[in-house]
Tab-separated table of C-alpha atoms and ligand atoms in Angstrom:
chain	number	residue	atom	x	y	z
A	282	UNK	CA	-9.921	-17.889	-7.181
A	283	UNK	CA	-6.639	-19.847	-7.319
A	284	UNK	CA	-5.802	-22.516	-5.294
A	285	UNK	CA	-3.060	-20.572	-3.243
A	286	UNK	CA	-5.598	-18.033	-2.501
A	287	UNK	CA	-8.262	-20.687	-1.708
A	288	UNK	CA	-5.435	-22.471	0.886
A	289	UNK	CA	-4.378	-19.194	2.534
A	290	UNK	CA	-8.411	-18.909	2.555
A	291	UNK	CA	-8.964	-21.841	4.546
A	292	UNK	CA	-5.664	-21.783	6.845
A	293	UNK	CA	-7.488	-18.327	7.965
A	294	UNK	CA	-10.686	-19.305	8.183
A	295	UNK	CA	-9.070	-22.069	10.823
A	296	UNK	CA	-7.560	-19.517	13.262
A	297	UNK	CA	-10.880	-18.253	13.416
A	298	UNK	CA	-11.052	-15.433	10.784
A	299	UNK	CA	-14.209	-15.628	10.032
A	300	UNK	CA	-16.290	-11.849	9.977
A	301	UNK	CA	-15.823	-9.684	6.795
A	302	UNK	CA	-12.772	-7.402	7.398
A	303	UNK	CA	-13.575	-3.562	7.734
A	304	UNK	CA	-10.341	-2.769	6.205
A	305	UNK	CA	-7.181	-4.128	5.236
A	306	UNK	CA	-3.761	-1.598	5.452
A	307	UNK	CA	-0.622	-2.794	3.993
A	308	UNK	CA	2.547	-1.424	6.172
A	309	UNK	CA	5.718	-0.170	4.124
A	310	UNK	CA	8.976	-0.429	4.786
A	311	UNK	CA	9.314	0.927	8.481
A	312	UNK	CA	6.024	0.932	9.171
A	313	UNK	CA	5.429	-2.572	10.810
A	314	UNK	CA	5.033	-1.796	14.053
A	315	UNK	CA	2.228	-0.102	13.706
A	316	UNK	CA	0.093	-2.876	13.888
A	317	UNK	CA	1.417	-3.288	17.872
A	318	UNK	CA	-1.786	-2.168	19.279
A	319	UNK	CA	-4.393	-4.728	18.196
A	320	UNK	CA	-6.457	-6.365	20.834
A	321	UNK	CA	-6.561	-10.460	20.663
A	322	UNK	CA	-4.134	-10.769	17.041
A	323	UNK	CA	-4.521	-13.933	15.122
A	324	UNK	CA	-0.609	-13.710	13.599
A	325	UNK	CA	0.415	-15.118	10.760
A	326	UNK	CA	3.601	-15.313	9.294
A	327	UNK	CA	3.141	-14.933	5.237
A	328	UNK	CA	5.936	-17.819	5.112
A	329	UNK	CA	2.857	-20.450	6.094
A	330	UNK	CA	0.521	-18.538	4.205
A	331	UNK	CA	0.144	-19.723	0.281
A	332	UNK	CA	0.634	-16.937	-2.850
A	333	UNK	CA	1.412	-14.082	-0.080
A	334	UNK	CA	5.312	-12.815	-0.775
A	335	UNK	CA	8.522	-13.977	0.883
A	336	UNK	CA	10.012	-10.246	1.314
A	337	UNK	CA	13.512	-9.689	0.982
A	338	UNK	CA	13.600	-6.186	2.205
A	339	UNK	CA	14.958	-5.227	5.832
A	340	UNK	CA	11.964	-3.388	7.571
A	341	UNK	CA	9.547	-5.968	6.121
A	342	UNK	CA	8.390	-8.323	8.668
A	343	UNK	CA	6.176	-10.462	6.425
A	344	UNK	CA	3.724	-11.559	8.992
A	345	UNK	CA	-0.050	-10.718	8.596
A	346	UNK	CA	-1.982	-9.654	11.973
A	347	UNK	CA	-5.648	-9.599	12.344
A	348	UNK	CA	-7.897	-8.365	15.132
A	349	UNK	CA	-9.689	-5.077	16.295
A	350	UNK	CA	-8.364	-2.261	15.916
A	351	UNK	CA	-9.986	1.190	17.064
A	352	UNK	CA	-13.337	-0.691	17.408
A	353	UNK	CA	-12.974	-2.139	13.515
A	354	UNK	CA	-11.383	-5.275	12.116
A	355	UNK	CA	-8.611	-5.044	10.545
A	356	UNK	CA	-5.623	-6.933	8.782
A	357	UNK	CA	-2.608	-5.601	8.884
A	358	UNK	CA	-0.065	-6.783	6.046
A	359	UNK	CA	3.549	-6.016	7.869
A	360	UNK	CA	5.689	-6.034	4.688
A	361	UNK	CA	4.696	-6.397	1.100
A	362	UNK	CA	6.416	-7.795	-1.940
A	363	UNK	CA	8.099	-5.518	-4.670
A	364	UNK	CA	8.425	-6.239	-8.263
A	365	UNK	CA	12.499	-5.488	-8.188
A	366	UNK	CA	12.532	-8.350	-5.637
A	367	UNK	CA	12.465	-11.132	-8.529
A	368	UNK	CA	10.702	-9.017	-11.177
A	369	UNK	CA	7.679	-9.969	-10.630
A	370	UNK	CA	4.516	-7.613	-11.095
A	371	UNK	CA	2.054	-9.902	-9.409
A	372	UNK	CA	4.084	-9.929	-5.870
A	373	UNK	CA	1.318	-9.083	-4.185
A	374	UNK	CA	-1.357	-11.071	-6.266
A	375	UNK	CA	-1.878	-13.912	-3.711
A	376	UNK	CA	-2.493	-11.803	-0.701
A	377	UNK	CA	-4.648	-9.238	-2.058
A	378	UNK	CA	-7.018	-11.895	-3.755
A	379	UNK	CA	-7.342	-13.663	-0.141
A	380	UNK	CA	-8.158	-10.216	0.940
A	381	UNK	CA	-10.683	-10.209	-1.301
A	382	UNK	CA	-11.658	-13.395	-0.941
A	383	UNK	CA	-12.134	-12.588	3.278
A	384	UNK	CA	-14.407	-9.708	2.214
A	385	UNK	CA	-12.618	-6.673	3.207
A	386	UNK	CA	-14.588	-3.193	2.891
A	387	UNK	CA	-11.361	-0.770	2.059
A	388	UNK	CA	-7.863	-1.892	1.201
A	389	UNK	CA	-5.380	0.740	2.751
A	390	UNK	CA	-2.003	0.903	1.449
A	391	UNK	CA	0.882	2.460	2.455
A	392	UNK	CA	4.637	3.630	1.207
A	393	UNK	CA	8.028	5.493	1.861
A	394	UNK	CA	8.469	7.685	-1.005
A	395	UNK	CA	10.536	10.715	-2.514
A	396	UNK	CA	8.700	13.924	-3.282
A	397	UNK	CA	8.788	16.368	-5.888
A	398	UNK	CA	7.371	19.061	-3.497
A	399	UNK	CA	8.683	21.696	-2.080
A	400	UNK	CA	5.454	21.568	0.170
A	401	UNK	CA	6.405	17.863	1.105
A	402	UNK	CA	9.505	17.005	3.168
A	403	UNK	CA	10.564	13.908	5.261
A	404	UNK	CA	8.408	12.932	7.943
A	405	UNK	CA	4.981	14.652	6.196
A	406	UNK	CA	1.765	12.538	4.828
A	407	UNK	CA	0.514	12.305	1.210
A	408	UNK	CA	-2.272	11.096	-0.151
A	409	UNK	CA	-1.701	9.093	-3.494
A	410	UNK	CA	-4.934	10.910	-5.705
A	411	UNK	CA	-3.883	8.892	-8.702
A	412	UNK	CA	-0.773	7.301	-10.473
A	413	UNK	CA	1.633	7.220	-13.947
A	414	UNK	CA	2.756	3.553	-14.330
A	415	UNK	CA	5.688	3.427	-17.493
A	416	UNK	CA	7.356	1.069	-16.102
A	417	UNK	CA	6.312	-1.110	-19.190
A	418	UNK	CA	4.826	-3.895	-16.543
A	419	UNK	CA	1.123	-4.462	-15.384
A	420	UNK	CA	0.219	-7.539	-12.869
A	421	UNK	CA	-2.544	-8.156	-15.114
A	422	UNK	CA	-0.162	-8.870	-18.316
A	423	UNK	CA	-0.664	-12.635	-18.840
A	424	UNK	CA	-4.374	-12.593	-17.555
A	425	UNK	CA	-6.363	-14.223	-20.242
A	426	UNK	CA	-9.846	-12.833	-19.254
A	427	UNK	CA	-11.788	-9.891	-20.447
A	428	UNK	CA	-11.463	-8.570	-16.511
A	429	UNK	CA	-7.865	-7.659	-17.322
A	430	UNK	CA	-9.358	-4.299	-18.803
A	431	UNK	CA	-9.958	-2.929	-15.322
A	432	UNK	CA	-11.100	0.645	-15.620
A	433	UNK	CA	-8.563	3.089	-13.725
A	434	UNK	CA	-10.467	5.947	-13.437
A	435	UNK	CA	-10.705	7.325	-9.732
A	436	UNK	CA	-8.648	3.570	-9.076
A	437	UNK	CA	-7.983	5.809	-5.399
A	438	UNK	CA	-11.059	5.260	-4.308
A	439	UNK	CA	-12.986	9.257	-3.937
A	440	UNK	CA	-14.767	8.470	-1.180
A	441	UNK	CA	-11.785	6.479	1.085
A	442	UNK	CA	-9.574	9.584	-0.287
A	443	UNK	CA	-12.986	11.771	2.157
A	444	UNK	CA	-12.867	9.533	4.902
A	445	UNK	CA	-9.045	10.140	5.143
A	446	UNK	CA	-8.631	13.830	4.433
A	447	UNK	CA	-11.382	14.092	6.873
A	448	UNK	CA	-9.710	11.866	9.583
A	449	UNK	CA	-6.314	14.436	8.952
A	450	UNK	CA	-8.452	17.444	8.931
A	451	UNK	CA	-9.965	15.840	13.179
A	452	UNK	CA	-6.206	15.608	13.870
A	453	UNK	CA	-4.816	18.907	12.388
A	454	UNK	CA	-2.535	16.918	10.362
A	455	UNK	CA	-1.645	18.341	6.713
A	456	UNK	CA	-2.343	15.987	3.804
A	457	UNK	CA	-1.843	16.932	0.602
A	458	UNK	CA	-3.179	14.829	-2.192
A	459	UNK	CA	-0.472	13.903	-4.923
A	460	UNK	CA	-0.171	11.743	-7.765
A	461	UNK	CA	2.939	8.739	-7.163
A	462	UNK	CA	4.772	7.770	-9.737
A	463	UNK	CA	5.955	4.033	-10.371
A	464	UNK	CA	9.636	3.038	-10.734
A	465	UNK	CA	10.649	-0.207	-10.779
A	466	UNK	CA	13.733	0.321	-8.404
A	467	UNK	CA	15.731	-1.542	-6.300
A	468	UNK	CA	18.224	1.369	-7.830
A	469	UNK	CA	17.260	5.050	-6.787
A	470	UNK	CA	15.907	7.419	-9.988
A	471	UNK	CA	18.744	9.451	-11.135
A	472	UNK	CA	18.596	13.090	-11.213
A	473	UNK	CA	17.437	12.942	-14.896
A	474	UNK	CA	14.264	10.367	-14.089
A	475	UNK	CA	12.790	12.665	-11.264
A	476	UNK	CA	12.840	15.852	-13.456
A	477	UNK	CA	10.884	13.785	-16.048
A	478	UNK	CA	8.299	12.481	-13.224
A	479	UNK	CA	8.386	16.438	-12.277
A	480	UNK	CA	7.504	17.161	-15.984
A	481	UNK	CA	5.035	14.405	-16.365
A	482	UNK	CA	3.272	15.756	-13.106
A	483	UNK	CA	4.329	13.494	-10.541
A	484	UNK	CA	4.485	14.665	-6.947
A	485	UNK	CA	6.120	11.983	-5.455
A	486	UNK	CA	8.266	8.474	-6.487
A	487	UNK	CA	8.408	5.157	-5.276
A	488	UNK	CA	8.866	1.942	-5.955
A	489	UNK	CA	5.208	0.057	-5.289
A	490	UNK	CA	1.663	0.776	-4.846
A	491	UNK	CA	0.721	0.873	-8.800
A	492	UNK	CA	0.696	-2.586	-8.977
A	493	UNK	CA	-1.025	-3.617	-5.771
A	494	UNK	CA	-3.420	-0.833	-6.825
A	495	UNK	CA	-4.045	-2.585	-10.428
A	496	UNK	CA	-4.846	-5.831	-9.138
A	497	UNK	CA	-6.899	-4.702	-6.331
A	498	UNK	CA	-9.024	-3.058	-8.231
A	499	UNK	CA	-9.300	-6.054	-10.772
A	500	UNK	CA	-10.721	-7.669	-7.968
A	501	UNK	CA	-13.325	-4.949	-6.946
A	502	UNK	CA	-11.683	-3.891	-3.725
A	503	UNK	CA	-11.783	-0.065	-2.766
A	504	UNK	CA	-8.286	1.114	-2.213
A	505	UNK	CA	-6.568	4.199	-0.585
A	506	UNK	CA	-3.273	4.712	-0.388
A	507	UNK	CA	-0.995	7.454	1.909
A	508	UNK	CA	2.713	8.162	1.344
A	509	UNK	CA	5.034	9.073	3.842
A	510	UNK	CA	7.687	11.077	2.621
A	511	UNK	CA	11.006	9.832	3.463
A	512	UNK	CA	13.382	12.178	1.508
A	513	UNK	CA	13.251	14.628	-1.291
A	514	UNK	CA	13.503	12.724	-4.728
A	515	UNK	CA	17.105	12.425	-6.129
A	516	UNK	CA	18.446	16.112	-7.285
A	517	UNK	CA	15.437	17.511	-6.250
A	518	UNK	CA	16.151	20.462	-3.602
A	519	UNK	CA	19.431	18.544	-2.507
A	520	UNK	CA	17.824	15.178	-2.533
A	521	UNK	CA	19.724	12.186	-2.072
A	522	UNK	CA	17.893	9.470	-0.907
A	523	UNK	CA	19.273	5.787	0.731
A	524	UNK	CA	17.502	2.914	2.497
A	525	UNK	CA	18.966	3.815	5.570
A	526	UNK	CA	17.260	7.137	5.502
A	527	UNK	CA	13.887	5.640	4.049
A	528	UNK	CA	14.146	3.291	7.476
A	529	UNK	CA	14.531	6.237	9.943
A	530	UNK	CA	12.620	8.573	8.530
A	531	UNK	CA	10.014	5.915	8.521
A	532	UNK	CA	10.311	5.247	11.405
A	533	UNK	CA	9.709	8.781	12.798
A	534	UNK	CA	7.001	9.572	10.872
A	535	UNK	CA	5.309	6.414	12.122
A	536	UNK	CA	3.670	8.164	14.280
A	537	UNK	CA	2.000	10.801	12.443
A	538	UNK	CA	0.663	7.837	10.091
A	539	UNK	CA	-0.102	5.859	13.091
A	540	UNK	CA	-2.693	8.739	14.425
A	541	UNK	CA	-4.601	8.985	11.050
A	542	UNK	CA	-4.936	5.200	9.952
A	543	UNK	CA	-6.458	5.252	13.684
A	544	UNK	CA	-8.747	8.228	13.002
A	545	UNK	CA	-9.491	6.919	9.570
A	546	UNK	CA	-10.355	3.963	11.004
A	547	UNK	CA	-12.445	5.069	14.481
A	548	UNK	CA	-14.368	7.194	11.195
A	549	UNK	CA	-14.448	4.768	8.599
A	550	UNK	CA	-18.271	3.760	7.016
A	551	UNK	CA	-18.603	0.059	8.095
A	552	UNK	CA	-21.921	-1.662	6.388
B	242	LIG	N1	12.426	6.903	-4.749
B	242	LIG	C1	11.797	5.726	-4.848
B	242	LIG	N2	11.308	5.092	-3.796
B	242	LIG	C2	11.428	5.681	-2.594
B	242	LIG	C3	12.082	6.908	-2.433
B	242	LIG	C4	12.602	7.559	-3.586
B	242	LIG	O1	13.183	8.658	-3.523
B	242	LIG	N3	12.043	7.196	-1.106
B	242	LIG	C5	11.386	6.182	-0.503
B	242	LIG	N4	11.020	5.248	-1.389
């Protein structure tokens, strides 16, 4: 473990963190508030917090909030770190090894992203079956162990990817599994970039979750991951996405993520 994970470890571990987490569920941009209804929070801010990321992004609190949550405890991550915020891969390195490191039974993670679907518009759900990373950057480049060669097959975990098609399938709420496609952002894909991801088979684009999933996995973790569709992808069916609209549209489809991280949750195998 390194020592920033081992401090963030023990600064936890004295606010009383002490029982393995059921599940851990990184908020995108937009999405913080959805860890409002915890009973009794232990809140920390990631600023006092060692190896978690400083983000840079509006809509990214950067606090982490433990407690119970639909009968299950949970840590929410409000805010994540990107690699376009100072190009690095391994943003999120520090955080999900103390994750780890708590004992957490599913790492949840979720993201605004553009979609390649007609089927998919803003404000709907999808659920990330698998990923293409070209970006040319892995987290685990500069890890000198044989553990770097982390086997990516069925990285979204099949059984997490059950628990939370059946938690949409309780609330009547379509979700569509799709494979994400990396960009490295902060710039939008052009026109040109999405038709590639199209060609390629991508469903939808953003600009995280590969990496976090690449290092979580290193690490053992089981990890699910659910997009919510802010905007169609650039030139696809008119779209023309901006942050602004990634915020709003984030921020109304809250709700419908909201519902199934709760129903995943109230569902969710606990050992
Ligand atoms: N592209 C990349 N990231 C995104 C998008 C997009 O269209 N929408 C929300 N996040």
């Amino acid at each position: 473990m390194t020592s920033a994970a081992k401090e963030s470890l023990a600064i936890l571990r004295a606010h009383g963190v002490e029982a393995p987490l059921d599940a851990a569920i990184v908020l995108g941009t937009g999405l913080s508030d959805l860890a409002a209804r915890m009973s009794e929070p232990v809140v920390i801010s990631y600023a006092d917090l060692p190896g978690f990321p400083r983000p840079t992004v509006s809509g990214h609190a950067g606090r982490l909030v433990i407690g119970r949550h639909s009968g299950r405890r949970v840590a929410f991550l409000q805010g994540r770190g990107h690699y376009y915020e100072d190009g690095d891969p391994r943003a999120m390195a520090g955080a999900i090894e103390t994750l780890a490191a708590l004992g957490c039974g599913a790492l949840v993670l979720t993201a605004a992203a553009g979609s390649l679907r007609s089927d998919l518009g803003p404000g709907d759900l999808m659920l990330i079956a698998d990923h293409i990373n070209l970006n040319g950057r892995n987290p685990l480049i500069g890890v000198h162990s044989d553990d770097r060669f982390v086997n990516m097959i069925d990285a979204y975990d099949p059984g997490l990817r059950a628990q939370l098609r059946a938690a949409a399938l309780r609330l009547g709420l379509p979700l569509p599994e799709g494979v994400y496609m990396w960009f490295s952002g902060p710039s939008f894909e052009t026109p040109a970039e999405v038709r590639m991801a199209g060609l390629l088979g991508a469903d939808a684009v953003g600009m995280s979750v590969a990496p976090e999933v690449i290092l979580a996995r290193r690490l053992g973790l089981r990890v699910g991951a659910v997009s919510l569709i802010t905007n169609h992808a650039a030139g696809y069916a008119g779209g023309a996405p901006t942050h602004d609209q990634t915020k709003a549209i984030a921020a109304t489809g809250a709700n419908a993520l909201a519902s199934l991280l709760d129903a995943f949750l109230e569902g969710i195998d606990t050992p």
